[in-house]
């Protein structure tokens, strides 16, 4: 009886394959394949439906899309994110405005400084009587501007007269002999001084004397003197003078240049005074404007 019962059960019991199918069916009812719209694979699109990039995309299509304000929770309206976005935009606009303002301020300052410099240059510019007369005859000049020019002309004439008196008091305009004891006082009293170390028996020194005498009478902004080298051994040694004639240019008491013999002028001494004057000008030894082509009237 028991074997019949067991045999009967085995005949009516389901096969293992049918049990596996039932289990799979039950599992299929419980789980389903993710389609990429939720769960762990959220955001992954179906590979069969993914958009393809095209080489014919427009510039607008290639621009990055600005992210929308994200909600921090389900009931959020996104207002906080929108306010933060607006604040960031305002900061950027303010920074741009500040930069533009700063640039304009610098431009205005540069323009103002340029104007002041131009006005200063105009004040220093010499106003000749011929220029003043031309302005007076012109109909394009205001009376106020003309009066400014007249005042500047009067001031320049006064300054020139005062300077001339000062130079005369210092001995400018002449070509004098000095002693060794007066050397330091001479070269420091004037802004520009030219000293000729000479020997009374040297012919080249006599030629140099002739040209320096002409320069002294023409260029009153410089003190021209000569010193006997035999009687000034101390300064001859200090200044390392080895060849005569030797002409040394001083600026505020400091030696800034020298003309040794006729170097750069002429080996025979047949040079023009303007050549020597231009050499001294190059050494900052002459105040007046001067050029090698100038037609200078020497006295």
PDB file of C-alpha atoms in Angstrom:
ATOM      1  CA  UNK A   1       0.000   0.000   0.000  1.00  0.00           C
ATOM      2  CA  UNK A   2       2.714   2.438   0.815  1.00  0.00           C
ATOM      3  CA  UNK A   3       4.615   1.739  -2.465  1.00  0.00           C
ATOM      4  CA  UNK A   4       1.438   2.294  -4.456  1.00  0.00           C
ATOM      5  CA  UNK A   5       0.946   5.584  -2.698  1.00  0.00           C
ATOM      6  CA  UNK A   6       4.543   6.701  -3.415  1.00  0.00           C
ATOM      7  CA  UNK A   7       4.322   5.560  -7.040  1.00  0.00           C
ATOM      8  CA  UNK A   8       1.038   7.358  -7.471  1.00  0.00           C
ATOM      9  CA  UNK A   9       2.578  10.600  -6.139  1.00  0.00           C
ATOM     10  CA  UNK A  10       5.568  10.355  -8.370  1.00  0.00           C
ATOM     11  CA  UNK A  11       3.357   9.982 -11.410  1.00  0.00           C
ATOM     12  CA  UNK A  12       1.342  13.027 -10.531  1.00  0.00           C
ATOM     13  CA  UNK A  13       4.252  15.160  -9.238  1.00  0.00           C
ATOM     14  CA  UNK A  14       5.508  18.003 -11.550  1.00  0.00           C
ATOM     15  CA  UNK A  15       8.855  17.510 -13.359  1.00  0.00           C
ATOM     16  CA  UNK A  16      11.977  19.525 -12.345  1.00  0.00           C
ATOM     17  CA  UNK A  17      11.941  21.445 -15.657  1.00  0.00           C
ATOM     18  CA  UNK A  18       8.366  22.499 -15.024  1.00  0.00           C
ATOM     19  CA  UNK A  19       9.349  23.710 -11.581  1.00  0.00           C
ATOM     20  CA  UNK A  20      12.158  25.814 -13.055  1.00  0.00           C
ATOM     21  CA  UNK A  21       9.735  27.345 -15.507  1.00  0.00           C
ATOM     22  CA  UNK A  22       7.327  28.119 -12.746  1.00  0.00           C
ATOM     23  CA  UNK A  23      10.132  29.732 -10.730  1.00  0.00           C
ATOM     24  CA  UNK A  24      11.235  31.840 -13.686  1.00  0.00           C
ATOM     25  CA  UNK A  25       7.657  32.879 -14.348  1.00  0.00           C
ATOM     26  CA  UNK A  26       7.213  33.881 -10.757  1.00  0.00           C
ATOM     27  CA  UNK A  27      10.516  35.862 -10.807  1.00  0.00           C
ATOM     28  CA  UNK A  28       9.515  37.545 -14.029  1.00  0.00           C
ATOM     29  CA  UNK A  29       6.321  38.678 -12.336  1.00  0.00           C
ATOM     30  CA  UNK A  30       8.349  40.055  -9.424  1.00  0.00           C
ATOM     31  CA  UNK A  31      11.214  41.828 -11.427  1.00  0.00           C
ATOM     32  CA  UNK A  32      11.452  43.471 -14.791  1.00  0.00           C
ATOM     33  CA  UNK A  33      14.301  44.665 -17.023  1.00  0.00           C
ATOM     34  CA  UNK A  34      15.346  48.323 -16.534  1.00  0.00           C
ATOM     35  CA  UNK A  35      14.533  50.591 -19.448  1.00  0.00           C
ATOM     36  CA  UNK A  36      16.916  53.329 -18.247  1.00  0.00           C
ATOM     37  CA  UNK A  37      14.199  55.642 -16.940  1.00  0.00           C
ATOM     38  CA  UNK A  38      14.515  54.725 -13.288  1.00  0.00           C
ATOM     39  CA  UNK A  39      16.517  52.810 -10.756  1.00  0.00           C
ATOM     40  CA  UNK A  40      20.277  52.390 -10.742  1.00  0.00           C
ATOM     41  CA  UNK A  41      20.583  52.941 -14.491  1.00  0.00           C
ATOM     42  CA  UNK A  42      18.583  56.118 -14.469  1.00  0.00           C
ATOM     43  CA  UNK A  43      19.685  58.514 -17.220  1.00  0.00           C
ATOM     44  CA  UNK A  44      21.062  55.898 -19.526  1.00  0.00           C
ATOM     45  CA  UNK A  45      19.290  56.045 -22.831  1.00  0.00           C
ATOM     46  CA  UNK A  46      18.472  53.122 -25.041  1.00  0.00           C
ATOM     47  CA  UNK A  47      21.579  52.585 -27.163  1.00  0.00           C
ATOM     48  CA  UNK A  48      19.322  51.950 -30.182  1.00  0.00           C
ATOM     49  CA  UNK A  49      17.684  55.347 -29.796  1.00  0.00           C
ATOM     50  CA  UNK A  50      20.710  57.548 -28.844  1.00  0.00           C
ATOM     51  CA  UNK A  51      21.012  60.757 -30.891  1.00  0.00           C
ATOM     52  CA  UNK A  52      23.984  60.899 -33.210  1.00  0.00           C
ATOM     53  CA  UNK A  53      26.340  63.857 -33.538  1.00  0.00           C
ATOM     54  CA  UNK A  54      26.465  65.275 -37.019  1.00  0.00           C
ATOM     55  CA  UNK A  55      29.185  67.245 -38.730  1.00  0.00           C
ATOM     56  CA  UNK A  56      26.399  69.489 -40.023  1.00  0.00           C
ATOM     57  CA  UNK A  57      25.351  70.723 -36.564  1.00  0.00           C
ATOM     58  CA  UNK A  58      24.822  74.474 -36.455  1.00  0.00           C
ATOM     59  CA  UNK A  59      26.851  76.770 -34.144  1.00  0.00           C
ATOM     60  CA  UNK A  60      23.792  77.176 -31.965  1.00  0.00           C
ATOM     61  CA  UNK A  61      23.419  73.410 -31.612  1.00  0.00           C
ATOM     62  CA  UNK A  62      27.033  73.102 -30.510  1.00  0.00           C
ATOM     63  CA  UNK A  63      26.695  75.631 -27.696  1.00  0.00           C
ATOM     64  CA  UNK A  64      26.481  74.300 -24.193  1.00  0.00           C
ATOM     65  CA  UNK A  65      22.984  74.241 -22.772  1.00  0.00           C
ATOM     66  CA  UNK A  66      22.624  76.254 -19.600  1.00  0.00           C
ATOM     67  CA  UNK A  67      21.425  73.967 -16.804  1.00  0.00           C
ATOM     68  CA  UNK A  68      18.038  74.705 -15.372  1.00  0.00           C
ATOM     69  CA  UNK A  69      17.744  75.501 -11.672  1.00  0.00           C
ATOM     70  CA  UNK A  70      17.685  72.219  -9.794  1.00  0.00           C
ATOM     71  CA  UNK A  71      15.184  71.531  -7.075  1.00  0.00           C
ATOM     72  CA  UNK A  72      16.583  70.421  -3.752  1.00  0.00           C
ATOM     73  CA  UNK A  73      13.465  68.429  -2.900  1.00  0.00           C
ATOM     74  CA  UNK A  74      10.144  67.464  -4.424  1.00  0.00           C
ATOM     75  CA  UNK A  75       8.215  70.431  -3.042  1.00  0.00           C
ATOM     76  CA  UNK A  76      10.891  72.987  -3.990  1.00  0.00           C
ATOM     77  CA  UNK A  77       9.973  75.705  -6.507  1.00  0.00           C
ATOM     78  CA  UNK A  78      13.620  76.324  -7.541  1.00  0.00           C
ATOM     79  CA  UNK A  79      13.392  79.915  -6.336  1.00  0.00           C
ATOM     80  CA  UNK A  80      16.706  79.781  -4.383  1.00  0.00           C
ATOM     81  CA  UNK A  81      18.608  78.543  -7.416  1.00  0.00           C
ATOM     82  CA  UNK A  82      17.036  81.231  -9.586  1.00  0.00           C
ATOM     83  CA  UNK A  83      17.993  83.953  -7.098  1.00  0.00           C
ATOM     84  CA  UNK A  84      21.578  82.633  -6.936  1.00  0.00           C
ATOM     85  CA  UNK A  85      21.742  82.652 -10.726  1.00  0.00           C
ATOM     86  CA  UNK A  86      20.513  86.255 -10.864  1.00  0.00           C
ATOM     87  CA  UNK A  87      23.032  87.281  -8.193  1.00  0.00           C
ATOM     88  CA  UNK A  88      25.892  85.718 -10.170  1.00  0.00           C
ATOM     89  CA  UNK A  89      24.796  87.545 -13.313  1.00  0.00           C
ATOM     90  CA  UNK A  90      24.612  90.857 -11.418  1.00  0.00           C
ATOM     91  CA  UNK A  91      28.128  90.350 -10.030  1.00  0.00           C
ATOM     92  CA  UNK A  92      29.522  89.726 -13.496  1.00  0.00           C
ATOM     93  CA  UNK A  93      27.778  92.775 -14.932  1.00  0.00           C
ATOM     94  CA  UNK A  94      29.035  94.908 -12.034  1.00  0.00           C
ATOM     95  CA  UNK A  95      32.597  93.675 -12.567  1.00  0.00           C
ATOM     96  CA  UNK A  96      32.399  94.576 -16.261  1.00  0.00           C
ATOM     97  CA  UNK A  97      31.001  98.019 -15.407  1.00  0.00           C
ATOM     98  CA  UNK A  98      33.753  98.606 -12.821  1.00  0.00           C
ATOM     99  CA  UNK A  99      36.408  97.672 -15.383  1.00  0.00           C
ATOM    100  CA  UNK A 100      34.944 100.060 -17.952  1.00  0.00           C
ATOM    101  CA  UNK A 101      34.789 102.839 -15.364  1.00  0.00           C
ATOM    102  CA  UNK A 102      38.401 102.229 -14.351  1.00  0.00           C
ATOM    103  CA  UNK A 103      39.541 102.293 -17.984  1.00  0.00           C
ATOM    104  CA  UNK A 104      37.715 105.573 -18.596  1.00  0.00           C
ATOM    105  CA  UNK A 105      39.244 107.111 -15.464  1.00  0.00           C
ATOM    106  CA  UNK A 106      42.741 106.140 -16.602  1.00  0.00           C
ATOM    107  CA  UNK A 107      42.080 107.568 -20.063  1.00  0.00           C
ATOM    108  CA  UNK A 108      40.849 110.860 -18.578  1.00  0.00           C
ATOM    109  CA  UNK A 109      43.866 111.055 -16.268  1.00  0.00           C
ATOM    110  CA  UNK A 110      46.296 110.359 -19.126  1.00  0.00           C
ATOM    111  CA  UNK A 111      44.608 113.007 -21.242  1.00  0.00           C
ATOM    112  CA  UNK A 112      44.784 115.549 -18.434  1.00  0.00           C
ATOM    113  CA  UNK A 113      48.472 114.820 -17.774  1.00  0.00           C
ATOM    114  CA  UNK A 114      49.218 115.157 -21.478  1.00  0.00           C
ATOM    115  CA  UNK A 115      47.462 118.522 -21.513  1.00  0.00           C
ATOM    116  CA  UNK A 116      49.435 119.746 -18.483  1.00  0.00           C
ATOM    117  CA  UNK A 117      52.686 118.623 -20.090  1.00  0.00           C
ATOM    118  CA  UNK A 118      51.766 120.367 -23.330  1.00  0.00           C
ATOM    119  CA  UNK A 119      50.935 123.571 -21.457  1.00  0.00           C
ATOM    120  CA  UNK A 120      54.250 123.370 -19.600  1.00  0.00           C
ATOM    121  CA  UNK A 121      56.132 122.925 -22.864  1.00  0.00           C
ATOM    122  CA  UNK A 122      54.326 125.936 -24.294  1.00  0.00           C
ATOM    123  CA  UNK A 123      55.278 127.987 -21.249  1.00  0.00           C
ATOM    124  CA  UNK A 124      58.928 127.077 -21.670  1.00  0.00           C
ATOM    125  CA  UNK A 125      58.872 127.778 -25.402  1.00  0.00           C
ATOM    126  CA  UNK A 126      60.513 131.026 -26.362  1.00  0.00           C
ATOM    127  CA  UNK A 127      58.140 133.620 -27.816  1.00  0.00           C
ATOM    128  CA  UNK A 128      59.857 135.819 -30.364  1.00  0.00           C
ATOM    129  CA  UNK A 129      58.733 139.328 -31.216  1.00  0.00           C
ATOM    130  CA  UNK A 130      58.093 138.226 -34.808  1.00  0.00           C
ATOM    131  CA  UNK A 131      55.731 135.506 -33.607  1.00  0.00           C
ATOM    132  CA  UNK A 132      53.923 137.958 -31.350  1.00  0.00           C
ATOM    133  CA  UNK A 133      53.490 140.407 -34.220  1.00  0.00           C
ATOM    134  CA  UNK A 134      52.110 137.622 -36.410  1.00  0.00           C
ATOM    135  CA  UNK A 135      49.586 136.678 -33.746  1.00  0.00           C
ATOM    136  CA  UNK A 136      48.499 140.300 -33.410  1.00  0.00           C
ATOM    137  CA  UNK A 137      47.802 140.517 -37.151  1.00  0.00           C
ATOM    138  CA  UNK A 138      45.906 137.232 -37.156  1.00  0.00           C
ATOM    139  CA  UNK A 139      42.112 137.302 -36.837  1.00  0.00           C
ATOM    140  CA  UNK A 140      41.975 133.783 -35.392  1.00  0.00           C
ATOM    141  CA  UNK A 141      43.541 134.697 -32.039  1.00  0.00           C
ATOM    142  CA  UNK A 142      41.404 135.851 -29.105  1.00  0.00           C
ATOM    143  CA  UNK A 143      42.370 138.940 -27.152  1.00  0.00           C
ATOM    144  CA  UNK A 144      42.814 136.848 -24.001  1.00  0.00           C
ATOM    145  CA  UNK A 145      45.200 134.440 -25.734  1.00  0.00           C
ATOM    146  CA  UNK A 146      47.097 137.363 -27.201  1.00  0.00           C
ATOM    147  CA  UNK A 147      47.471 138.944 -23.767  1.00  0.00           C
ATOM    148  CA  UNK A 148      48.812 135.650 -22.400  1.00  0.00           C
ATOM    149  CA  UNK A 149      51.433 135.611 -25.144  1.00  0.00           C
ATOM    150  CA  UNK A 150      52.390 139.222 -24.419  1.00  0.00           C
ATOM    151  CA  UNK A 151      52.770 138.463 -20.709  1.00  0.00           C
ATOM    152  CA  UNK A 152      54.872 135.406 -21.462  1.00  0.00           C
ATOM    153  CA  UNK A 153      57.028 137.415 -23.842  1.00  0.00           C
ATOM    154  CA  UNK A 154      57.600 140.123 -21.176  1.00  0.00           C
ATOM    155  CA  UNK A 155      58.512 137.485 -18.580  1.00  0.00           C
ATOM    156  CA  UNK A 156      60.923 135.764 -20.929  1.00  0.00           C
ATOM    157  CA  UNK A 157      62.629 139.062 -21.751  1.00  0.00           C
ATOM    158  CA  UNK A 158      62.945 139.843 -18.046  1.00  0.00           C
ATOM    159  CA  UNK A 159      64.381 136.383 -17.294  1.00  0.00           C
ATOM    160  CA  UNK A 160      66.859 136.718 -20.169  1.00  0.00           C
ATOM    161  CA  UNK A 161      67.980 140.132 -18.902  1.00  0.00           C
ATOM    162  CA  UNK A 162      68.425 138.813 -15.350  1.00  0.00           C
ATOM    163  CA  UNK A 163      70.410 135.853 -16.655  1.00  0.00           C
ATOM    164  CA  UNK A 164      72.625 138.131 -18.722  1.00  0.00           C
ATOM    165  CA  UNK A 165      73.407 140.267 -15.661  1.00  0.00           C
ATOM    166  CA  UNK A 166      74.184 137.121 -13.682  1.00  0.00           C
ATOM    167  CA  UNK A 167      76.520 135.825 -16.381  1.00  0.00           C
ATOM    168  CA  UNK A 168      78.282 139.169 -16.643  1.00  0.00           C
ATOM    169  CA  UNK A 169      78.860 139.182 -12.890  1.00  0.00           C
ATOM    170  CA  UNK A 170      80.474 135.728 -13.199  1.00  0.00           C
ATOM    171  CA  UNK A 171      82.765 136.917 -16.005  1.00  0.00           C
ATOM    172  CA  UNK A 172      80.893 135.325 -18.920  1.00  0.00           C
ATOM    173  CA  UNK A 173      81.479 136.896 -22.324  1.00  0.00           C
ATOM    174  CA  UNK A 174      85.235 137.233 -21.876  1.00  0.00           C
ATOM    175  CA  UNK A 175      88.219 134.928 -22.297  1.00  0.00           C
ATOM    176  CA  UNK A 176      90.443 135.486 -19.284  1.00  0.00           C
ATOM    177  CA  UNK A 177      93.584 134.039 -17.735  1.00  0.00           C
ATOM    178  CA  UNK A 178      93.153 132.576 -14.251  1.00  0.00           C
ATOM    179  CA  UNK A 179      95.590 131.382 -11.589  1.00  0.00           C
ATOM    180  CA  UNK A 180      95.594 127.901 -10.143  1.00  0.00           C
ATOM    181  CA  UNK A 181      94.122 129.205  -6.858  1.00  0.00           C
ATOM    182  CA  UNK A 182      91.003 130.480  -8.698  1.00  0.00           C
ATOM    183  CA  UNK A 183      90.435 127.292 -10.674  1.00  0.00           C
ATOM    184  CA  UNK A 184      87.947 125.556  -8.347  1.00  0.00           C
ATOM    185  CA  UNK A 185      85.940 128.724  -7.729  1.00  0.00           C
ATOM    186  CA  UNK A 186      85.725 129.381 -11.470  1.00  0.00           C
ATOM    187  CA  UNK A 187      84.504 125.945 -12.538  1.00  0.00           C
ATOM    188  CA  UNK A 188      81.976 125.651  -9.681  1.00  0.00           C
ATOM    189  CA  UNK A 189      80.509 129.172  -9.815  1.00  0.00           C
ATOM    190  CA  UNK A 190      79.131 128.765 -13.343  1.00  0.00           C
ATOM    191  CA  UNK A 191      76.856 126.003 -14.581  1.00  0.00           C
ATOM    192  CA  UNK A 192      79.081 125.564 -17.643  1.00  0.00           C
ATOM    193  CA  UNK A 193      82.805 126.323 -17.803  1.00  0.00           C
ATOM    194  CA  UNK A 194      85.474 125.661 -20.442  1.00  0.00           C
ATOM    195  CA  UNK A 195      89.110 125.702 -19.330  1.00  0.00           C
ATOM    196  CA  UNK A 196      92.014 125.707 -21.788  1.00  0.00           C
ATOM    197  CA  UNK A 197      95.224 124.272 -20.324  1.00  0.00           C
ATOM    198  CA  UNK A 198      97.871 125.841 -22.538  1.00  0.00           C
ATOM    199  CA  UNK A 199     101.554 126.505 -22.974  1.00  0.00           C
ATOM    200  CA  UNK A 200     102.613 129.982 -24.078  1.00  0.00           C
ATOM    201  CA  UNK A 201     105.212 128.645 -26.496  1.00  0.00           C
ATOM    202  CA  UNK A 202     102.976 126.164 -28.353  1.00  0.00           C
ATOM    203  CA  UNK A 203     101.591 127.375 -31.680  1.00  0.00           C
ATOM    204  CA  UNK A 204      98.627 125.031 -31.517  1.00  0.00           C
ATOM    205  CA  UNK A 205      97.657 126.543 -28.178  1.00  0.00           C
ATOM    206  CA  UNK A 206      97.617 129.983 -29.833  1.00  0.00           C
ATOM    207  CA  UNK A 207      95.287 128.679 -32.564  1.00  0.00           C
ATOM    208  CA  UNK A 208      92.997 127.239 -29.887  1.00  0.00           C
ATOM    209  CA  UNK A 209      93.050 130.578 -28.057  1.00  0.00           C
ATOM    210  CA  UNK A 210      91.815 132.375 -31.176  1.00  0.00           C
ATOM    211  CA  UNK A 211      88.806 130.065 -31.613  1.00  0.00           C
ATOM    212  CA  UNK A 212      87.923 129.977 -27.893  1.00  0.00           C
ATOM    213  CA  UNK A 213      88.016 133.776 -27.747  1.00  0.00           C
ATOM    214  CA  UNK A 214      85.365 133.896 -30.501  1.00  0.00           C
ATOM    215  CA  UNK A 215      83.246 131.315 -28.692  1.00  0.00           C
ATOM    216  CA  UNK A 216      83.479 133.254 -25.428  1.00  0.00           C
ATOM    217  CA  UNK A 217      82.124 136.420 -27.036  1.00  0.00           C
ATOM    218  CA  UNK A 218      79.346 134.534 -28.833  1.00  0.00           C
ATOM    219  CA  UNK A 219      78.104 132.099 -26.201  1.00  0.00           C
ATOM    220  CA  UNK A 220      77.498 134.026 -23.007  1.00  0.00           C
ATOM    221  CA  UNK A 221      75.994 130.993 -21.240  1.00  0.00           C
ATOM    222  CA  UNK A 222      79.475 129.530 -20.726  1.00  0.00           C
ATOM    223  CA  UNK A 223      82.512 130.767 -18.772  1.00  0.00           C
ATOM    224  CA  UNK A 224      85.633 130.534 -20.962  1.00  0.00           C
ATOM    225  CA  UNK A 225      89.082 130.791 -19.302  1.00  0.00           C
ATOM    226  CA  UNK A 226      92.631 129.602 -19.854  1.00  0.00           C
ATOM    227  CA  UNK A 227      95.199 128.295 -17.374  1.00  0.00           C
ATOM    228  CA  UNK A 228      98.966 128.041 -17.879  1.00  0.00           C
ATOM    229  CA  UNK A 229      99.739 124.329 -17.543  1.00  0.00           C
ATOM    230  CA  UNK A 230     103.265 125.067 -16.252  1.00  0.00           C
ATOM    231  CA  UNK A 231     101.799 127.003 -13.328  1.00  0.00           C
ATOM    232  CA  UNK A 232      99.015 124.519 -12.482  1.00  0.00           C
ATOM    233  CA  UNK A 233     100.919 121.304 -11.869  1.00  0.00           C
ATOM    234  CA  UNK A 234      98.487 120.101  -9.201  1.00  0.00           C
ATOM    235  CA  UNK A 235      95.397 120.117 -11.455  1.00  0.00           C
ATOM    236  CA  UNK A 236      97.393 118.992 -14.476  1.00  0.00           C
ATOM    237  CA  UNK A 237      98.308 115.873 -12.487  1.00  0.00           C
ATOM    238  CA  UNK A 238      94.819 115.365 -11.041  1.00  0.00           C
ATOM    239  CA  UNK A 239      93.175 115.701 -14.452  1.00  0.00           C
ATOM    240  CA  UNK A 240      95.882 113.544 -16.079  1.00  0.00           C
ATOM    241  CA  UNK A 241      96.710 116.095 -18.765  1.00  0.00           C
ATOM    242  CA  UNK A 242      99.506 114.837 -20.993  1.00  0.00           C
ATOM    243  CA  UNK A 243      98.960 116.643 -24.318  1.00  0.00           C
ATOM    244  CA  UNK A 244      98.514 120.350 -25.039  1.00  0.00           C
ATOM    245  CA  UNK A 245      96.395 122.121 -25.987  1.00  0.00           C
ATOM    246  CA  UNK A 246      93.818 120.467 -23.732  1.00  0.00           C
ATOM    247  CA  UNK A 247      90.349 121.987 -23.371  1.00  0.00           C
ATOM    248  CA  UNK A 248      88.199 120.556 -20.572  1.00  0.00           C
ATOM    249  CA  UNK A 249      84.444 121.138 -20.251  1.00  0.00           C
ATOM    250  CA  UNK A 250      82.958 121.376 -16.738  1.00  0.00           C
ATOM    251  CA  UNK A 251      79.305 121.093 -15.761  1.00  0.00           C
ATOM    252  CA  UNK A 252      78.587 122.270 -12.206  1.00  0.00           C
ATOM    253  CA  UNK A 253      82.241 121.670 -11.338  1.00  0.00           C
ATOM    254  CA  UNK A 254      82.432 118.163 -12.822  1.00  0.00           C
ATOM    255  CA  UNK A 255      84.595 117.409 -15.861  1.00  0.00           C
ATOM    256  CA  UNK A 256      82.267 116.006 -18.547  1.00  0.00           C
ATOM    257  CA  UNK A 257      84.432 116.145 -21.683  1.00  0.00           C
ATOM    258  CA  UNK A 258      87.716 117.240 -23.177  1.00  0.00           C
ATOM    259  CA  UNK A 259      89.224 118.317 -26.500  1.00  0.00           C
ATOM    260  CA  UNK A 260      92.808 117.104 -26.811  1.00  0.00           C
ATOM    261  CA  UNK A 261      94.836 118.900 -29.468  1.00  0.00           C
ATOM    262  CA  UNK A 262      92.970 119.173 -32.745  1.00  0.00           C
ATOM    263  CA  UNK A 263      91.555 115.667 -32.572  1.00  0.00           C
ATOM    264  CA  UNK A 264      88.342 115.439 -34.613  1.00  0.00           C
ATOM    265  CA  UNK A 265      88.914 118.944 -36.038  1.00  0.00           C
ATOM    266  CA  UNK A 266      91.968 119.164 -38.276  1.00  0.00           C
ATOM    267  CA  UNK A 267      95.548 117.958 -38.017  1.00  0.00           C
ATOM    268  CA  UNK A 268      96.876 121.180 -39.561  1.00  0.00           C
ATOM    269  CA  UNK A 269      94.679 123.533 -37.520  1.00  0.00           C
ATOM    270  CA  UNK A 270      92.812 124.948 -40.485  1.00  0.00           C
ATOM    271  CA  UNK A 271      89.375 124.273 -39.017  1.00  0.00           C
ATOM    272  CA  UNK A 272      86.485 126.675 -38.582  1.00  0.00           C
ATOM    273  CA  UNK A 273      85.371 128.016 -35.208  1.00  0.00           C
ATOM    274  CA  UNK A 274      81.928 126.483 -35.725  1.00  0.00           C
ATOM    275  CA  UNK A 275      83.554 123.023 -35.720  1.00  0.00           C
ATOM    276  CA  UNK A 276      85.068 123.568 -32.290  1.00  0.00           C
ATOM    277  CA  UNK A 277      81.824 125.117 -31.021  1.00  0.00           C
ATOM    278  CA  UNK A 278      79.842 122.074 -32.128  1.00  0.00           C
ATOM    279  CA  UNK A 279      82.304 119.784 -30.346  1.00  0.00           C
ATOM    280  CA  UNK A 280      81.830 121.782 -27.149  1.00  0.00           C
ATOM    281  CA  UNK A 281      78.067 121.687 -27.640  1.00  0.00           C
ATOM    282  CA  UNK A 282      78.175 117.895 -27.849  1.00  0.00           C
ATOM    283  CA  UNK A 283      79.966 117.874 -24.490  1.00  0.00           C
ATOM    284  CA  UNK A 284      77.205 120.042 -22.932  1.00  0.00           C
ATOM    285  CA  UNK A 285      79.618 122.964 -22.795  1.00  0.00           C
ATOM    286  CA  UNK A 286      77.419 125.464 -24.664  1.00  0.00           C
ATOM    287  CA  UNK A 287      73.907 126.501 -23.624  1.00  0.00           C
ATOM    288  CA  UNK A 288      72.737 128.144 -26.852  1.00  0.00           C
ATOM    289  CA  UNK A 289      71.240 126.174 -29.758  1.00  0.00           C
ATOM    290  CA  UNK A 290      73.865 125.427 -32.366  1.00  0.00           C
ATOM    291  CA  UNK A 291      74.326 123.330 -35.516  1.00  0.00           C
ATOM    292  CA  UNK A 292      77.219 122.685 -37.881  1.00  0.00           C
ATOM    293  CA  UNK A 293      75.304 124.285 -40.775  1.00  0.00           C
ATOM    294  CA  UNK A 294      74.478 127.475 -38.859  1.00  0.00           C
ATOM    295  CA  UNK A 295      75.772 130.700 -40.348  1.00  0.00           C
ATOM    296  CA  UNK A 296      77.238 132.198 -37.149  1.00  0.00           C
ATOM    297  CA  UNK A 297      78.571 135.735 -37.206  1.00  0.00           C
ATOM    298  CA  UNK A 298      81.762 135.734 -35.131  1.00  0.00           C
ATOM    299  CA  UNK A 299      83.129 138.912 -33.599  1.00  0.00           C
TER     300      UNK A 299
END
